[in-house]
XYZ file of C-alpha atoms in Angstrom:
608
model
C 66.790 -64.527 31.312
C 64.214 -62.108 31.302
C 64.258 -58.904 33.715
C 61.344 -56.752 34.559
C 60.921 -53.505 36.242
C 58.068 -51.113 36.972
C 58.381 -47.535 37.593
C 55.380 -44.978 37.880
C 56.377 -41.924 39.150
C 56.429 -38.768 37.042
C 58.071 -35.222 37.971
C 56.658 -31.938 36.870
C 57.466 -31.542 33.011
C 57.292 -29.073 30.764
C 58.673 -28.356 27.149
C 56.413 -30.353 24.575
C 57.238 -32.154 21.096
C 54.866 -33.893 19.215
C 55.010 -37.950 20.296
C 54.612 -40.166 17.693
C 64.289 -45.133 35.411
C 67.605 -45.530 37.097
C 69.283 -42.090 37.966
C 72.475 -41.965 35.803
C 75.127 -39.215 36.072
C 75.618 -36.605 33.456
C 76.318 -39.454 30.599
C 79.991 -38.708 30.249
C 81.641 -41.795 29.747
C 85.397 -42.745 28.654
C 85.190 -46.522 27.840
C 85.579 -45.408 24.061
C 84.388 -46.449 20.827
C 84.417 -50.065 19.750
C 85.007 -50.491 15.925
C 82.934 -51.932 14.119
C 80.159 -52.322 16.739
C 76.571 -51.886 15.970
C 73.136 -52.553 17.346
C 69.542 -51.818 16.031
C 66.822 -49.530 17.884
C 63.128 -49.239 16.714
C 60.995 -46.249 16.571
C 57.370 -45.889 15.490
C 57.606 -42.993 13.108
C 59.840 -42.231 10.463
C 62.562 -39.384 10.397
C 61.680 -36.419 8.030
C 63.247 -33.537 9.070
C 66.658 -32.519 10.926
C 65.482 -28.995 11.909
C 63.273 -29.918 14.606
C 63.005 -26.240 15.495
C 60.081 -25.869 12.938
C 56.444 -26.122 13.257
C 56.663 -28.847 10.366
C 59.719 -30.665 11.781
C 59.152 -30.226 15.893
C 58.373 -33.915 16.534
C 59.628 -36.851 18.192
C 60.557 -39.017 15.317
C 63.146 -35.974 14.291
C 64.150 -35.185 17.293
C 65.251 -38.515 18.501
C 67.704 -38.088 15.876
C 68.433 -34.420 15.672
C 69.707 -34.970 19.551
C 72.171 -37.151 18.637
C 73.780 -35.350 15.451
C 73.323 -31.989 16.817
C 75.207 -30.841 19.943
C 74.265 -28.107 22.342
C 74.909 -26.332 25.362
C 72.798 -28.320 27.671
C 70.559 -31.383 27.697
C 68.604 -33.625 30.335
C 69.703 -36.717 31.839
C 67.228 -39.140 33.510
C 67.057 -38.033 36.891
C 65.712 -35.788 35.352
C 68.122 -32.726 35.720
C 69.226 -30.286 33.363
C 73.291 -30.716 32.445
C 75.288 -28.067 31.077
C 77.196 -29.512 28.199
C 80.667 -27.662 28.644
C 82.618 -29.811 26.254
C 80.299 -28.009 23.680
C 80.502 -24.479 25.027
C 79.273 -22.373 27.718
C 76.599 -19.819 28.660
C 77.491 -17.218 31.230
C 74.584 -14.844 33.108
C 76.535 -11.715 32.806
C 73.699 -9.378 33.992
C 70.515 -9.479 35.669
C 69.013 -6.265 34.655
C 68.816 -6.002 31.863
C 69.094 -9.873 31.543
C 72.231 -10.518 29.515
C 73.639 -13.975 28.759
C 77.162 -14.736 26.871
C 77.213 -18.128 24.894
C 80.596 -19.207 23.700
C 81.465 -22.173 21.993
C 84.636 -24.096 22.643
C 87.619 -23.852 20.641
C 87.472 -27.643 19.356
C 84.053 -27.933 18.386
C 83.661 -28.552 14.967
C 81.021 -29.742 12.363
C 81.482 -32.999 10.797
C 83.020 -31.482 7.613
C 85.907 -30.012 10.040
C 84.517 -26.679 9.923
C 84.673 -24.603 13.496
C 81.178 -23.895 15.020
C 81.606 -20.562 15.769
C 79.401 -17.313 16.280
C 77.843 -17.366 12.902
C 75.938 -20.150 13.895
C 74.867 -18.962 16.799
C 73.606 -15.760 15.284
C 71.862 -17.540 12.718
C 70.290 -19.498 15.578
C 69.286 -16.552 17.281
C 67.597 -14.956 14.075
C 65.935 -18.251 13.530
C 64.562 -18.533 17.092
C 63.909 -14.996 17.906
C 62.301 -14.053 14.591
C 63.579 -10.559 15.167
C 64.264 -9.876 11.750
C 60.931 -11.704 10.213
C 59.249 -9.440 7.815
C 56.419 -7.785 10.049
C 52.876 -9.281 9.738
C 53.631 -11.463 7.458
C 51.259 -14.530 7.988
C 52.133 -18.120 6.086
C 48.912 -19.773 6.139
C 48.197 -19.214 2.399
C 51.350 -20.746 1.250
C 50.833 -24.013 3.140
C 50.445 -27.293 1.138
C 47.085 -28.969 2.961
C 48.482 -32.330 1.702
C 52.026 -32.390 3.332
C 52.162 -29.355 5.561
C 55.152 -28.025 4.167
C 55.114 -24.821 2.553
C 54.486 -24.153 -1.236
C 56.438 -23.193 -4.082
C 54.245 -20.177 -4.124
C 55.836 -18.954 -0.876
C 56.852 -15.330 -1.839
C 60.728 -15.003 -2.270
C 61.464 -11.819 -0.769
C 59.749 -12.592 2.694
C 62.081 -13.147 5.547
C 60.200 -15.709 7.513
C 61.556 -18.405 10.002
C 59.152 -20.906 11.046
C 60.106 -21.386 14.517
C 56.947 -19.821 16.268
C 58.812 -17.475 18.387
C 56.625 -14.734 19.975
C 57.825 -11.307 21.035
C 56.643 -11.980 24.380
C 58.602 -15.205 25.397
C 61.935 -17.109 25.057
C 64.305 -16.112 22.343
C 61.617 -13.820 21.262
C 62.362 -11.371 24.196
C 66.095 -10.701 22.573
C 64.846 -8.787 19.996
C 68.062 -6.475 19.854
C 70.647 -8.155 17.694
C 73.546 -9.954 19.545
C 76.844 -8.859 19.974
C 79.481 -11.129 18.539
C 82.358 -11.405 20.930
C 86.119 -10.649 19.732
C 87.252 -14.069 19.862
C 84.444 -15.093 17.010
C 83.045 -17.633 19.101
C 80.661 -16.186 21.290
C 77.515 -14.145 21.237
C 76.220 -11.871 23.744
C 72.149 -11.591 23.791
C 70.327 -8.852 26.237
C 66.386 -9.617 26.882
C 63.839 -6.822 26.726
C 62.685 -8.200 30.181
C 63.544 -11.008 32.716
C 62.917 -14.473 31.747
C 62.831 -17.512 33.996
C 63.546 -20.114 31.949
C 66.489 -18.036 30.138
C 68.864 -21.080 30.460
C 66.609 -23.062 27.995
C 66.137 -20.573 25.120
C 69.097 -21.679 23.303
C 68.605 -25.132 21.205
C 71.426 -26.788 19.292
C 72.058 -24.842 16.028
C 72.190 -25.778 12.736
C 75.306 -25.284 10.308
C 74.974 -21.631 9.103
C 77.815 -22.210 6.481
C 75.883 -24.829 4.966
C 72.466 -22.550 4.918
C 74.483 -19.602 3.413
C 76.117 -22.145 0.754
C 72.794 -23.290 -0.397
C 70.897 -20.138 0.168
C 73.204 -17.759 -1.728
C 74.954 -19.909 -3.972
C 78.359 -19.388 -2.154
C 80.903 -22.154 -2.254
C 83.728 -21.034 0.129
C 82.705 -22.043 3.963
C 84.569 -19.152 5.445
C 82.944 -16.497 2.730
C 79.140 -18.424 3.565
C 80.031 -17.853 7.524
C 80.875 -14.027 6.828
C 77.539 -13.764 4.576
C 75.703 -15.154 7.526
C 77.046 -12.234 9.955
C 76.965 -9.429 7.425
C 73.123 -10.296 6.623
C 71.804 -10.604 10.357
C 74.174 -7.586 11.241
C 73.068 -5.467 8.660
C 69.656 -6.440 8.736
C 69.736 -7.529 4.895
C 66.304 -8.793 3.849
C 67.406 -9.726 0.400
C 69.999 -11.887 1.875
C 68.045 -13.189 5.038
C 64.879 -14.182 2.958
C 66.615 -17.034 1.117
C 68.544 -18.136 4.327
C 65.063 -18.263 6.090
C 63.501 -20.115 3.681
C 66.250 -22.654 3.315
C 66.401 -22.838 7.196
C 62.768 -23.666 7.198
C 62.849 -26.604 4.242
C 66.316 -27.212 3.363
C 66.841 -30.112 5.745
C 63.568 -31.680 5.452
C 64.215 -35.060 3.668
C 62.694 -38.736 4.041
C 65.795 -40.353 2.657
C 69.254 -40.132 2.531
C 69.808 -36.920 0.127
C 72.087 -36.664 -2.616
C 73.835 -33.386 -0.978
C 75.751 -35.165 1.923
C 76.280 -31.451 3.130
C 72.752 -31.827 4.215
C 73.611 -34.169 7.023
C 76.522 -32.181 8.561
C 76.678 -32.872 12.011
C 77.783 -31.525 15.242
C 76.941 -34.327 17.688
C 78.455 -37.505 18.609
C 76.922 -39.104 15.588
C 76.106 -38.170 11.992
C 73.400 -39.796 9.764
C 75.384 -42.081 7.168
C 72.435 -43.958 5.698
C 68.729 -43.576 5.287
C 65.733 -45.706 3.393
C 62.764 -44.205 3.138
C 60.224 -45.452 5.350
C 62.653 -48.136 6.444
C 65.299 -47.127 8.561
C 68.362 -44.460 9.348
C 71.676 -45.261 10.341
C 73.966 -43.116 12.465
C 77.664 -43.639 12.462
C 80.171 -42.130 15.193
C 80.964 -38.657 14.030
C 85.148 -38.909 13.576
C 85.140 -34.983 14.113
C 83.372 -35.006 17.570
C 85.454 -33.459 20.632
C 82.937 -33.516 23.088
C 82.789 -35.182 26.364
C 79.861 -37.783 25.232
C 81.889 -39.921 22.780
C 80.152 -42.553 21.347
C 80.763 -46.536 22.610
C 78.979 -47.886 19.658
C 80.041 -47.184 16.227
C 76.642 -47.726 14.201
C 73.116 -47.331 15.646
C 70.641 -48.216 13.109
C 67.081 -47.126 14.005
C 64.066 -49.101 11.972
C 60.746 -47.661 11.548
C 57.974 -50.069 12.907
C 54.820 -48.392 13.372
C 53.084 -51.735 14.357
C 53.859 -52.175 18.306
C 53.698 -56.033 17.921
C 56.081 -56.035 14.803
C 58.450 -54.365 17.039
C 58.049 -57.039 19.700
C 58.356 -59.733 17.000
C 61.476 -57.946 15.771
C 63.345 -58.069 19.109
C 62.320 -61.480 19.544
C 63.999 -62.253 16.395
C 67.104 -60.499 17.144
C 66.302 -58.142 14.417
C 66.611 -55.108 17.043
C 68.050 -54.924 20.033
C 65.835 -51.733 21.746
C 62.174 -51.121 21.409
C 59.839 -48.488 22.862
C 56.679 -49.401 21.326
C 53.317 -47.801 22.199
C 51.943 -49.933 25.307
C 48.997 -52.573 24.873
C 47.642 -55.110 26.671
C 49.064 -57.364 23.833
C 52.242 -56.258 23.952
C 53.019 -56.560 27.394
C 52.032 -60.218 26.965
C 53.931 -60.896 24.341
C 57.141 -59.361 25.795
C 56.582 -61.596 28.745
C 57.169 -64.558 26.770
C 60.822 -63.268 25.401
C 63.736 -64.877 26.967
C 66.968 -62.618 27.132
C 65.606 -59.308 27.530
C 65.044 -56.812 30.086
C 61.348 -54.777 30.374
C 60.691 -51.669 32.141
C 57.262 -50.176 32.464
C 55.571 -47.241 33.989
C 53.990 -43.976 32.969
C 56.102 -41.421 30.707
C 56.255 -38.092 30.025
C 53.848 -38.062 26.911
C 50.047 -37.279 27.313
C 47.464 -38.383 25.036
C 44.833 -35.514 24.073
C 42.385 -34.108 21.531
C 43.074 -30.611 19.944
C 40.005 -29.125 18.223
C 40.521 -26.441 15.463
C 39.713 -22.736 15.907
C 38.802 -20.334 13.573
C 41.175 -17.258 14.007
C 41.206 -15.992 10.475
C 42.516 -19.632 9.494
C 39.885 -21.978 9.556
C 36.595 -19.909 9.257
C 34.672 -22.841 7.838
C 35.677 -24.829 10.341
C 32.836 -26.714 12.552
C 34.586 -26.076 15.603
C 34.759 -22.080 15.246
C 31.661 -22.524 16.877
C 32.257 -23.100 20.809
C 28.909 -24.719 21.207
C 30.159 -27.685 19.029
C 33.511 -27.609 20.654
C 31.281 -28.094 23.955
C 29.228 -30.697 22.447
C 31.974 -32.766 21.083
C 34.348 -32.747 24.097
C 31.100 -34.226 25.974
C 30.954 -37.380 23.613
C 34.772 -38.153 24.121
C 34.671 -41.591 25.848
C 37.622 -40.679 27.939
C 37.218 -43.169 30.758
C 36.225 -46.185 28.146
C 39.724 -45.320 26.463
C 41.618 -45.575 29.660
C 39.768 -48.731 31.153
C 40.088 -50.569 27.800
C 43.157 -49.493 26.274
C 45.514 -48.437 29.544
C 44.757 -50.266 32.334
C 45.057 -53.640 31.126
C 48.909 -52.666 30.545
C 49.398 -51.140 33.921
C 46.630 -51.406 36.118
C 45.048 -48.807 38.336
C 47.938 -46.601 37.726
C 46.210 -45.768 34.623
C 44.119 -42.812 35.043
C 42.248 -39.620 33.359
C 44.601 -36.677 33.199
C 42.405 -33.895 34.177
C 45.034 -30.736 33.077
C 46.211 -29.201 30.170
C 49.265 -27.962 32.170
C 50.184 -30.214 34.858
C 51.147 -33.871 34.998
C 49.530 -36.073 37.414
C 50.853 -36.173 40.614
C 52.900 -32.956 40.177
C 52.489 -29.961 42.411
C 49.279 -27.861 41.070
C 47.632 -30.876 39.567
C 44.929 -31.452 42.149
C 44.368 -28.095 42.714
C 44.054 -27.118 38.634
C 41.859 -30.271 38.290
C 39.631 -28.881 41.065
C 39.198 -25.775 39.423
C 38.900 -26.651 36.001
C 35.953 -28.068 34.411
C 37.391 -31.259 33.360
C 35.148 -33.172 35.645
C 32.209 -31.985 33.423
C 34.164 -34.302 30.865
C 34.815 -37.519 33.137
C 31.850 -39.451 31.645
C 30.238 -39.205 28.339
C 27.413 -37.338 27.973
C 25.467 -38.027 24.842
C 22.114 -36.442 25.539
C 23.803 -32.995 26.815
C 25.930 -33.100 23.399
C 22.967 -33.426 20.907
C 21.201 -30.479 22.878
C 24.009 -28.366 22.328
C 24.439 -29.591 18.728
C 21.040 -28.605 18.177
C 21.144 -25.271 19.804
C 24.233 -24.638 17.795
C 22.422 -24.336 14.671
C 25.217 -26.014 12.717
C 23.709 -28.423 10.099
C 26.882 -29.898 8.516
C 28.351 -31.938 11.336
C 31.010 -34.089 9.869
C 34.142 -33.797 12.090
C 37.129 -35.040 10.157
C 39.733 -36.320 13.072
C 43.663 -36.479 12.285
C 45.569 -39.325 13.789
C 48.171 -41.923 12.857
C 46.474 -44.232 10.917
C 49.242 -46.784 11.529
C 49.153 -46.834 15.083
C 46.663 -49.882 16.425
C 46.178 -48.034 20.033
C 45.234 -44.685 17.568
C 42.847 -46.471 15.274
C 41.046 -48.185 18.361
C 40.870 -44.905 20.035
C 39.572 -43.114 16.878
C 36.743 -45.822 16.816
C 35.781 -45.362 20.436
C 35.690 -41.500 19.622
C 33.693 -41.996 16.184
C 31.121 -44.401 17.496
C 30.396 -42.090 20.422
C 29.992 -38.879 18.766
C 28.011 -39.831 16.350
C 25.381 -41.082 18.757
C 25.183 -37.155 19.607
C 24.162 -36.277 15.846
C 28.085 -35.733 14.908
C 29.703 -37.187 11.337
C 32.962 -38.166 12.431
C 34.980 -39.235 9.284
C 38.395 -40.618 9.088
C 41.539 -38.206 8.216
C 44.050 -40.918 9.884
C 47.152 -41.071 7.566
C 50.727 -42.371 8.190
C 52.072 -38.676 7.639
C 49.899 -37.020 9.975
C 53.008 -35.488 12.170
C 53.429 -33.214 8.932
C 49.892 -32.471 8.772
C 49.651 -30.948 12.180
C 48.490 -27.499 12.091
C 47.644 -27.238 8.189
C 44.713 -25.168 7.975
C 41.708 -27.028 6.535
C 43.422 -30.266 6.272
C 41.445 -31.435 9.612
C 38.833 -30.753 12.221
C 40.303 -32.332 15.357
C 43.713 -34.225 15.955
C 44.410 -36.991 18.241
C 47.994 -37.470 18.963
C 50.111 -37.303 21.945
C 52.389 -34.141 23.233
C 55.621 -35.696 24.620
C 57.198 -33.773 27.758
C 61.195 -32.325 26.894
C 61.853 -29.929 29.465
C 61.465 -29.173 33.374
C 61.038 -25.523 32.369
C 57.618 -23.682 33.739
C 57.312 -21.839 30.425
C 58.041 -24.237 27.819
C 54.555 -25.993 27.541
C 53.412 -22.222 27.000
C 53.968 -22.145 22.940
C 51.319 -24.670 22.748
C 48.677 -22.125 24.132
C 49.897 -18.747 23.433
C 48.682 -16.937 19.960
C 50.976 -17.962 17.144
C 53.234 -20.567 19.400
C 55.413 -22.909 17.247
C 52.928 -25.506 19.094
C 49.796 -23.923 18.728
C 48.679 -26.104 16.170
C 44.962 -25.377 16.398
C 45.336 -21.512 16.113
C 43.757 -21.110 19.616
C 43.937 -17.318 21.246
C 42.785 -15.890 24.017
C 44.503 -12.381 25.491
C 43.898 -13.572 29.267
C 45.956 -16.597 28.478
C 48.391 -14.925 26.363
C 48.648 -12.290 29.595
C 49.257 -14.816 32.041
C 51.862 -16.512 29.517
C 53.840 -12.998 29.997
C 53.495 -12.939 33.704
C 54.653 -16.438 33.603
C 57.958 -15.539 31.656
C 59.085 -13.323 34.479
C 57.760 -15.077 37.525
C 60.447 -16.818 39.627
C 58.595 -17.931 42.644
C 57.539 -21.411 42.341
C 54.041 -21.074 44.446
C 53.252 -17.886 42.440
C 53.816 -20.100 39.303
C 51.682 -22.729 40.114
C 48.872 -20.359 40.854
C 49.036 -18.453 37.446
C 48.975 -21.962 35.818
C 45.948 -23.206 37.568
C 44.039 -20.066 36.468
C 45.392 -20.710 32.929
C 44.261 -24.303 32.976
C 40.585 -23.247 34.009
C 40.707 -20.912 30.860
C 41.812 -23.608 28.490
C 38.783 -25.659 29.671
C 36.325 -23.118 29.809
C 37.353 -22.172 26.144
C 36.774 -25.813 25.021
C 40.093 -26.117 23.813
C 39.865 -29.790 23.628
C 40.170 -32.412 26.198
C 43.014 -34.763 27.615
C 42.895 -38.129 28.183
C 45.760 -40.274 29.622
C 49.436 -40.450 30.570
C 51.182 -42.812 28.528
C 52.050 -45.974 29.592
C 55.677 -46.953 28.711
C 57.030 -50.220 28.075
C 60.995 -50.172 27.329
C 62.604 -53.644 26.224
C 65.855 -54.430 25.026
C 68.182 -57.411 24.389
C 70.819 -58.581 26.389
C 73.234 -57.474 23.563
C 73.198 -54.311 24.885
C 73.678 -52.531 28.351
C 73.213 -48.985 29.756
C 70.122 -48.479 28.788
C 68.247 -46.085 31.261
C 65.114 -44.633 29.860
C 64.293 -40.985 30.948
C 60.611 -39.779 31.103
C 61.572 -36.725 29.141
C 62.096 -36.805 25.408
C 64.230 -38.311 23.726
C 63.683 -40.962 26.394
C 65.709 -43.885 25.214
C 67.732 -41.923 23.293
C 69.256 -39.506 26.133
C 72.332 -41.425 26.633
C 72.906 -43.248 23.223
C 76.439 -42.329 23.521
C 76.748 -44.505 26.592
C 75.246 -47.493 25.148
C 77.518 -50.884 24.978
C 77.692 -53.838 23.054
C 77.859 -56.562 25.374
C 79.409 -60.279 25.267
C 76.348 -61.626 24.305
C 76.451 -59.693 20.970
C 79.680 -61.521 19.867
C 77.973 -64.732 20.249
């Protein structure tokens, strides 16, 4: 029997990660591990980094996995609401002025190699996420490989640079003073330079400090390695910090199972046990995990299936049990013909958009360094045609244009923002107006190379529509599509415009801002506007909800008037799973289907 449900409601969602509901409780479950149990899920992009806090690794394909293998102080359920993960540790607001927070890891929290999680891990996380100890004024742009997006071998060995995108005006970047380590050895106290409205969201799951120090400094003993981390940070020892930062940036990047198994040291309910390049990654229940979110299923394999129709076929053939493919009309039709599955559809927390690359010293020859050309190109994007031909066949009239860079349709502030910005100027294609602007710009080389996922059928169709429309106005749109598009985002000179989705990970009001603040981790097109930066600084310390909306409405107006790029639509979301597995309760926030993977259970049908 097939069960189909539809959900179209959206909450106001915040923090963004590159994308590739029935309310539940906090996710804790006491049903216990079923030895020998296994299921297979599918995702449309391959994993490539266990560090989702770098500009290179910050992608849904990575963070789906990292969410399950790296534990932290909180997470979002599918209500959605923030859940404090007290079985990992606690955080306490000990002072409001100055804003002071103490993080403490529980005594029974250990890494998968048995090493306790403690202050060394928290201190390394602070150093990376704050960048307070970085070499001043260093620009890594000249040391980034345009073919892969990774740092090159020429990267200076004596430079301290954590690639977290932190800025001094926001988030953990506001903690410039080295934290104080508690006498228990499991806690640190952070003192913020000024109040920060989303202070409870700044501390993500840490990576194993002892592994970083062992690899970076050539230390063999775990305890000695952790002490070396503390000594380097508390002493601001650049000679030791530089190699540790370098390893933190790149050492956890791998596209198949690493020979060095210490690189997959985990703290969450699962750990990586097998990884075949571009095929699958397998997670096995972590025997050292002592938290509340203990796994029910011993082994979860995630197959990488970029083609959504192939994912549907794999579900029908019993090769996978859970899929959440990019939705198309063909997908919904194909799912209707499969028995023994449950299908849910609706609007998700991801939105499609096009970013245009700015100059700002990183792309001096980029065509979009000219604002007239940016405006002209935006006038050619067939937003409504994309929605009408590719999205409406999936979810009907609920498919609408998204007219805000900051607000989700239906959220408080969205209508005001859409009415106040210039998005209406791009509701319909204006080829004549675009051609006039292009001529006025004086630009003679009108080539625009667009980066997108070349193995994603919907993106291929979107690119074709954009190419046809823009070429009519005099542009020469060329194909920068790549299967490795995620790693190329933000690489200077690799492309001119990018077509992809931002997926929301948080309800925090400030956490979409690293996309637009100068130098932010998600600022992949080198956009910079002092007025926007000023608004972001004000938002960081604004606790009044009405004032937050007012500031964001003004910021949204500036983004459109700067010709930042265009938003297109909110993603239609389709989740389907077989009757072999239960407790699948998708969230609109990343990691969507994976948010409660520890609660998944195999059913009696799995044994038949």
